[in-house]
Amino acid sequence: APVSLTDWLFAVYAVGVAAALVWYAVSYTRLRALLRRGREAGEDVRAAVDAVAEKYGLKACRTVAVPGLKSAFVCGIIRPVLAVPEGEAPDGKIILHELLHLKHLDALQNVFWCVLRALHWCNPFMQYAFDRVGNDMESLCDQRVLERLEGEERREYGGILLEMANGSYARAPGTSSISNGAKN
């Protein structure tokens, strides 16, 4: 049992770290449960994903259509899943964005940053820094997409980003998303 003030402070810190890690684990588990309720994407979506993967030399992953999603994202590290909104075929540029997240293991990086975020739960400066890291990861992925697109496709991709800027999308451990939010 803690006997000194520093012992008590360490105990509070350790409980905070454990609580943050549990919260991230529960968030990820709930997201995976949501993805399990989705169904395999239709042939048109699957063909679009395969076409983008082949065109840009990227590896495709399992694709599921989930009702109620606002944006496509990749979830998972070992068995990644590309989640797309049900009832609509995502634009090829959005698929490219998510496949680039997959190629560069951004979901794994996200887990790493979540662990560090949990270790620094009591430091608001570090929380701000981790938010910046997440935004930079999205911006880097956007840059990678723009490097592969040409001409009018770049302008169209910019339009997609501006359309998504009005929304707010939560980040979950082990995921990626094309949207960075309006502020960013």
PDB file of C-alpha atoms in Angstrom:
ATOM      1  CA  ALA A   1       0.000   0.000   0.000  1.00  0.00           C
ATOM      2  CA  PRO A   2       1.236   3.515  -0.706  1.00  0.00           C
ATOM      3  CA  VAL A   3       2.722   5.211   2.342  1.00  0.00           C
ATOM      4  CA  SER A   4       4.108   8.498   1.060  1.00  0.00           C
ATOM      5  CA  LEU A   5       2.741  11.255  -1.157  1.00  0.00           C
ATOM      6  CA  THR A   6       4.924  10.130  -4.057  1.00  0.00           C
ATOM      7  CA  ASP A   7       3.634   6.577  -3.652  1.00  0.00           C
ATOM      8  CA  TRP A   8       0.057   7.874  -3.842  1.00  0.00           C
ATOM      9  CA  LEU A   9       0.866  10.044  -6.867  1.00  0.00           C
ATOM     10  CA  PHE A  10       2.425   7.081  -8.633  1.00  0.00           C
ATOM     11  CA  ALA A  11      -0.632   4.975  -7.811  1.00  0.00           C
ATOM     12  CA  VAL A  12      -2.909   7.646  -9.302  1.00  0.00           C
ATOM     13  CA  TYR A  13      -0.665   7.840 -12.381  1.00  0.00           C
ATOM     14  CA  ALA A  14      -0.674   4.038 -12.799  1.00  0.00           C
ATOM     15  CA  VAL A  15      -4.470   3.910 -12.493  1.00  0.00           C
ATOM     16  CA  GLY A  16      -4.725   6.672 -15.119  1.00  0.00           C
ATOM     17  CA  VAL A  17      -2.467   4.746 -17.524  1.00  0.00           C
ATOM     18  CA  ALA A  18      -4.465   1.556 -16.975  1.00  0.00           C
ATOM     19  CA  ALA A  19      -7.769   3.401 -17.461  1.00  0.00           C
ATOM     20  CA  ALA A  20      -6.557   4.983 -20.708  1.00  0.00           C
ATOM     21  CA  LEU A  21      -5.332   1.648 -22.064  1.00  0.00           C
ATOM     22  CA  VAL A  22      -8.616  -0.034 -21.127  1.00  0.00           C
ATOM     23  CA  TRP A  23     -10.563   2.778 -22.798  1.00  0.00           C
ATOM     24  CA  TYR A  24      -8.514   2.354 -26.016  1.00  0.00           C
ATOM     25  CA  ALA A  25      -8.971  -1.424 -25.911  1.00  0.00           C
ATOM     26  CA  VAL A  26     -12.740  -1.095 -25.414  1.00  0.00           C
ATOM     27  CA  SER A  27     -12.966   1.483 -28.233  1.00  0.00           C
ATOM     28  CA  TYR A  28     -11.104  -0.828 -30.597  1.00  0.00           C
ATOM     29  CA  THR A  29     -13.171  -3.856 -29.568  1.00  0.00           C
ATOM     30  CA  ARG A  30     -16.430  -1.957 -30.126  1.00  0.00           C
ATOM     31  CA  LEU A  31     -15.217  -0.827 -33.541  1.00  0.00           C
ATOM     32  CA  ARG A  32     -14.282  -4.367 -34.550  1.00  0.00           C
ATOM     33  CA  ALA A  33     -17.744  -5.526 -33.385  1.00  0.00           C
ATOM     34  CA  LEU A  34     -19.301  -2.850 -35.594  1.00  0.00           C
ATOM     35  CA  LEU A  35     -17.230  -4.081 -38.528  1.00  0.00           C
ATOM     36  CA  ARG A  36     -18.334  -7.667 -37.880  1.00  0.00           C
ATOM     37  CA  ARG A  37     -21.950  -6.488 -38.243  1.00  0.00           C
ATOM     38  CA  GLY A  38     -21.089  -5.100 -41.674  1.00  0.00           C
ATOM     39  CA  ARG A  39     -21.263  -7.319 -44.693  1.00  0.00           C
ATOM     40  CA  GLU A  40     -18.781  -8.035 -47.419  1.00  0.00           C
ATOM     41  CA  ALA A  41     -18.721  -5.181 -49.898  1.00  0.00           C
ATOM     42  CA  GLY A  42     -20.500  -5.700 -53.197  1.00  0.00           C
ATOM     43  CA  GLU A  43     -18.753  -6.681 -56.391  1.00  0.00           C
ATOM     44  CA  ASP A  44     -18.695  -3.076 -57.637  1.00  0.00           C
ATOM     45  CA  VAL A  45     -16.866  -1.838 -54.521  1.00  0.00           C
ATOM     46  CA  ARG A  46     -14.549  -4.850 -54.508  1.00  0.00           C
ATOM     47  CA  ALA A  47     -13.739  -4.267 -58.186  1.00  0.00           C
ATOM     48  CA  ALA A  48     -13.023  -0.585 -57.491  1.00  0.00           C
ATOM     49  CA  VAL A  49     -10.668  -1.453 -54.619  1.00  0.00           C
ATOM     50  CA  ASP A  50      -8.875  -4.071 -56.712  1.00  0.00           C
ATOM     51  CA  ALA A  51      -8.563  -1.660 -59.660  1.00  0.00           C
ATOM     52  CA  VAL A  52      -7.018   1.072 -57.477  1.00  0.00           C
ATOM     53  CA  ALA A  53      -4.673  -1.437 -55.830  1.00  0.00           C
ATOM     54  CA  GLU A  54      -3.525  -2.758 -59.200  1.00  0.00           C
ATOM     55  CA  LYS A  55      -3.164   0.679 -60.782  1.00  0.00           C
ATOM     56  CA  TYR A  56      -0.912   1.987 -58.005  1.00  0.00           C
ATOM     57  CA  GLY A  57       0.852  -1.270 -57.087  1.00  0.00           C
ATOM     58  CA  LEU A  58      -0.725  -1.513 -53.636  1.00  0.00           C
ATOM     59  CA  LYS A  59      -2.017  -4.455 -51.648  1.00  0.00           C
ATOM     60  CA  ALA A  60      -5.789  -4.651 -51.192  1.00  0.00           C
ATOM     61  CA  CYS A  61      -7.427  -6.005 -48.059  1.00  0.00           C
ATOM     62  CA  ARG A  62     -10.839  -7.341 -47.104  1.00  0.00           C
ATOM     63  CA  THR A  63     -13.565  -4.756 -47.666  1.00  0.00           C
ATOM     64  CA  VAL A  64     -16.782  -4.514 -45.675  1.00  0.00           C
ATOM     65  CA  ALA A  65     -19.768  -2.222 -46.128  1.00  0.00           C
ATOM     66  CA  VAL A  66     -21.021  -0.806 -42.846  1.00  0.00           C
ATOM     67  CA  PRO A  67     -24.299   1.100 -42.459  1.00  0.00           C
ATOM     68  CA  GLY A  68     -24.025   4.585 -40.994  1.00  0.00           C
ATOM     69  CA  LEU A  69     -20.354   5.244 -41.749  1.00  0.00           C
ATOM     70  CA  LYS A  70     -19.501   8.775 -42.828  1.00  0.00           C
ATOM     71  CA  SER A  71     -16.136   7.912 -44.344  1.00  0.00           C
ATOM     72  CA  ALA A  72     -13.997   4.960 -45.353  1.00  0.00           C
ATOM     73  CA  PHE A  73     -11.181   3.850 -43.066  1.00  0.00           C
ATOM     74  CA  VAL A  74      -8.754   0.996 -42.508  1.00  0.00           C
ATOM     75  CA  CYS A  75      -9.007  -0.891 -39.218  1.00  0.00           C
ATOM     76  CA  GLY A  76      -6.607  -3.485 -37.908  1.00  0.00           C
ATOM     77  CA  ILE A  77      -2.989  -4.445 -38.074  1.00  0.00           C
ATOM     78  CA  ILE A  78      -2.806  -8.222 -38.449  1.00  0.00           C
ATOM     79  CA  ARG A  79      -5.997  -8.676 -40.488  1.00  0.00           C
ATOM     80  CA  PRO A  80      -6.790  -5.189 -41.747  1.00  0.00           C
ATOM     81  CA  VAL A  81     -10.251  -4.367 -43.019  1.00  0.00           C
ATOM     82  CA  LEU A  82     -11.234  -1.520 -45.309  1.00  0.00           C
ATOM     83  CA  ALA A  83     -14.589  -0.254 -44.025  1.00  0.00           C
ATOM     84  CA  VAL A  84     -16.720   1.683 -46.506  1.00  0.00           C
ATOM     85  CA  PRO A  85     -20.130   3.313 -46.107  1.00  0.00           C
ATOM     86  CA  GLU A  86     -22.928   0.960 -47.088  1.00  0.00           C
ATOM     87  CA  GLY A  87     -24.830   1.744 -50.252  1.00  0.00           C
ATOM     88  CA  GLU A  88     -22.200   3.864 -51.970  1.00  0.00           C
ATOM     89  CA  ALA A  89     -19.062   3.115 -53.903  1.00  0.00           C
ATOM     90  CA  PRO A  90     -16.251   5.292 -52.544  1.00  0.00           C
ATOM     91  CA  ASP A  91     -14.276   7.442 -54.940  1.00  0.00           C
ATOM     92  CA  GLY A  92     -11.064   5.835 -56.188  1.00  0.00           C
ATOM     93  CA  LYS A  93      -9.040   8.618 -54.585  1.00  0.00           C
ATOM     94  CA  ILE A  94     -10.479   7.793 -51.166  1.00  0.00           C
ATOM     95  CA  ILE A  95      -9.647   4.136 -51.716  1.00  0.00           C
ATOM     96  CA  LEU A  96      -6.116   5.150 -52.727  1.00  0.00           C
ATOM     97  CA  HIS A  97      -5.787   7.200 -49.535  1.00  0.00           C
ATOM     98  CA  GLU A  98      -6.823   4.271 -47.351  1.00  0.00           C
ATOM     99  CA  LEU A  99      -4.643   1.752 -49.205  1.00  0.00           C
ATOM    100  CA  LEU A 100      -1.674   4.080 -48.685  1.00  0.00           C
ATOM    101  CA  HIS A 101      -2.447   4.088 -44.954  1.00  0.00           C
ATOM    102  CA  LEU A 102      -2.359   0.297 -45.169  1.00  0.00           C
ATOM    103  CA  LYS A 103       0.938   0.244 -47.094  1.00  0.00           C
ATOM    104  CA  HIS A 104       2.693   2.545 -44.628  1.00  0.00           C
ATOM    105  CA  LEU A 105       1.342   0.730 -41.526  1.00  0.00           C
ATOM    106  CA  ASP A 106      -0.368   3.842 -40.184  1.00  0.00           C
ATOM    107  CA  ALA A 107      -2.754   1.728 -38.084  1.00  0.00           C
ATOM    108  CA  LEU A 108       0.252   0.227 -36.285  1.00  0.00           C
ATOM    109  CA  GLN A 109       1.681   3.709 -35.765  1.00  0.00           C
ATOM    110  CA  ASN A 110      -1.688   4.759 -34.370  1.00  0.00           C
ATOM    111  CA  VAL A 111      -1.472   1.969 -31.763  1.00  0.00           C
ATOM    112  CA  PHE A 112       2.037   3.103 -30.821  1.00  0.00           C
ATOM    113  CA  TRP A 113       0.870   6.703 -30.385  1.00  0.00           C
ATOM    114  CA  CYS A 114      -2.127   5.541 -28.320  1.00  0.00           C
ATOM    115  CA  VAL A 115       0.176   3.681 -25.938  1.00  0.00           C
ATOM    116  CA  LEU A 116       2.346   6.781 -25.575  1.00  0.00           C
ATOM    117  CA  ARG A 117      -0.772   8.900 -25.146  1.00  0.00           C
ATOM    118  CA  ALA A 118      -1.875   6.599 -22.310  1.00  0.00           C
ATOM    119  CA  LEU A 119       1.544   6.841 -20.649  1.00  0.00           C
ATOM    120  CA  HIS A 120       1.301  10.645 -20.800  1.00  0.00           C
ATOM    121  CA  TRP A 121      -2.409  10.932 -19.925  1.00  0.00           C
ATOM    122  CA  CYS A 122      -1.755  13.614 -17.329  1.00  0.00           C
ATOM    123  CA  ASN A 123       0.324  15.923 -19.545  1.00  0.00           C
ATOM    124  CA  PRO A 124      -1.823  18.262 -21.679  1.00  0.00           C
ATOM    125  CA  PHE A 125       1.186  19.402 -23.717  1.00  0.00           C
ATOM    126  CA  MET A 126       1.893  15.806 -24.769  1.00  0.00           C
ATOM    127  CA  GLN A 127      -1.788  15.270 -25.608  1.00  0.00           C
ATOM    128  CA  TYR A 128      -1.570  18.294 -27.895  1.00  0.00           C
ATOM    129  CA  ALA A 129       1.627  16.901 -29.438  1.00  0.00           C
ATOM    130  CA  PHE A 130      -0.042  13.530 -30.074  1.00  0.00           C
ATOM    131  CA  ASP A 131      -2.977  15.312 -31.761  1.00  0.00           C
ATOM    132  CA  ARG A 132      -0.461  17.048 -34.021  1.00  0.00           C
ATOM    133  CA  VAL A 133       1.185  13.694 -34.808  1.00  0.00           C
ATOM    134  CA  GLY A 134      -2.176  12.271 -35.910  1.00  0.00           C
ATOM    135  CA  ASN A 135      -2.859  15.301 -38.069  1.00  0.00           C
ATOM    136  CA  ASP A 136       0.616  15.081 -39.598  1.00  0.00           C
ATOM    137  CA  MET A 137       0.066  11.406 -40.396  1.00  0.00           C
ATOM    138  CA  GLU A 138      -3.118  12.325 -42.282  1.00  0.00           C
ATOM    139  CA  SER A 139      -1.413  15.210 -44.070  1.00  0.00           C
ATOM    140  CA  LEU A 140       1.456  12.950 -45.112  1.00  0.00           C
ATOM    141  CA  CYS A 141      -1.012  10.450 -46.521  1.00  0.00           C
ATOM    142  CA  ASP A 142      -2.748  13.260 -48.407  1.00  0.00           C
ATOM    143  CA  GLN A 143       0.646  14.271 -49.826  1.00  0.00           C
ATOM    144  CA  ARG A 144       1.304  10.684 -50.909  1.00  0.00           C
ATOM    145  CA  VAL A 145      -2.060  10.605 -52.695  1.00  0.00           C
ATOM    146  CA  LEU A 146      -1.353  13.908 -54.458  1.00  0.00           C
ATOM    147  CA  GLU A 147       2.046  12.609 -55.613  1.00  0.00           C
ATOM    148  CA  ARG A 148       0.285   9.750 -57.404  1.00  0.00           C
ATOM    149  CA  LEU A 149      -2.565  11.752 -58.926  1.00  0.00           C
ATOM    150  CA  GLU A 150      -2.242  13.916 -61.999  1.00  0.00           C
ATOM    151  CA  GLY A 151      -3.985  16.974 -63.392  1.00  0.00           C
ATOM    152  CA  GLU A 152      -7.677  17.277 -62.708  1.00  0.00           C
ATOM    153  CA  GLU A 153      -7.600  14.330 -60.275  1.00  0.00           C
ATOM    154  CA  ARG A 154      -5.611  16.474 -57.836  1.00  0.00           C
ATOM    155  CA  ARG A 155      -8.250  19.189 -57.910  1.00  0.00           C
ATOM    156  CA  GLU A 156     -10.987  16.603 -57.401  1.00  0.00           C
ATOM    157  CA  TYR A 157      -9.106  15.180 -54.413  1.00  0.00           C
ATOM    158  CA  GLY A 158      -8.848  18.675 -52.943  1.00  0.00           C
ATOM    159  CA  GLY A 159     -12.616  18.996 -53.372  1.00  0.00           C
ATOM    160  CA  ILE A 160     -13.124  15.708 -51.514  1.00  0.00           C
ATOM    161  CA  LEU A 161     -10.965  16.941 -48.627  1.00  0.00           C
ATOM    162  CA  LEU A 162     -12.885  20.217 -48.464  1.00  0.00           C
ATOM    163  CA  GLU A 163     -16.224  18.391 -48.453  1.00  0.00           C
ATOM    164  CA  MET A 164     -15.058  16.257 -45.535  1.00  0.00           C
ATOM    165  CA  ALA A 165     -13.714  19.259 -43.614  1.00  0.00           C
ATOM    166  CA  ASN A 166     -17.155  20.011 -42.184  1.00  0.00           C
ATOM    167  CA  GLY A 167     -17.365  16.685 -40.398  1.00  0.00           C
ATOM    168  CA  SER A 168     -15.917  15.491 -37.151  1.00  0.00           C
ATOM    169  CA  TYR A 169     -14.542  11.961 -37.131  1.00  0.00           C
ATOM    170  CA  ALA A 170     -13.301  10.203 -34.031  1.00  0.00           C
ATOM    171  CA  ARG A 171      -9.987   8.417 -34.085  1.00  0.00           C
ATOM    172  CA  ALA A 172      -9.738   4.936 -32.684  1.00  0.00           C
ATOM    173  CA  PRO A 173      -6.622   2.898 -31.997  1.00  0.00           C
ATOM    174  CA  GLY A 174      -5.507   0.768 -34.931  1.00  0.00           C
ATOM    175  CA  THR A 175      -7.452   2.754 -37.524  1.00  0.00           C
ATOM    176  CA  SER A 176      -6.979   5.395 -40.168  1.00  0.00           C
ATOM    177  CA  SER A 177      -9.401   7.823 -41.732  1.00  0.00           C
ATOM    178  CA  ILE A 178      -9.221  10.261 -44.608  1.00  0.00           C
ATOM    179  CA  SER A 179     -10.844  13.022 -42.582  1.00  0.00           C
ATOM    180  CA  ASN A 180      -8.824  15.337 -40.386  1.00  0.00           C
ATOM    181  CA  GLY A 181     -11.714  17.588 -39.378  1.00  0.00           C
ATOM    182  CA  ALA A 182     -12.543  21.174 -40.269  1.00  0.00           C
ATOM    183  CA  LYS A 183      -9.957  22.795 -38.019  1.00  0.00           C
ATOM    184  CA  ASN A 184      -7.106  20.870 -39.611  1.00  0.00           C
TER     185      ASN A 184
END
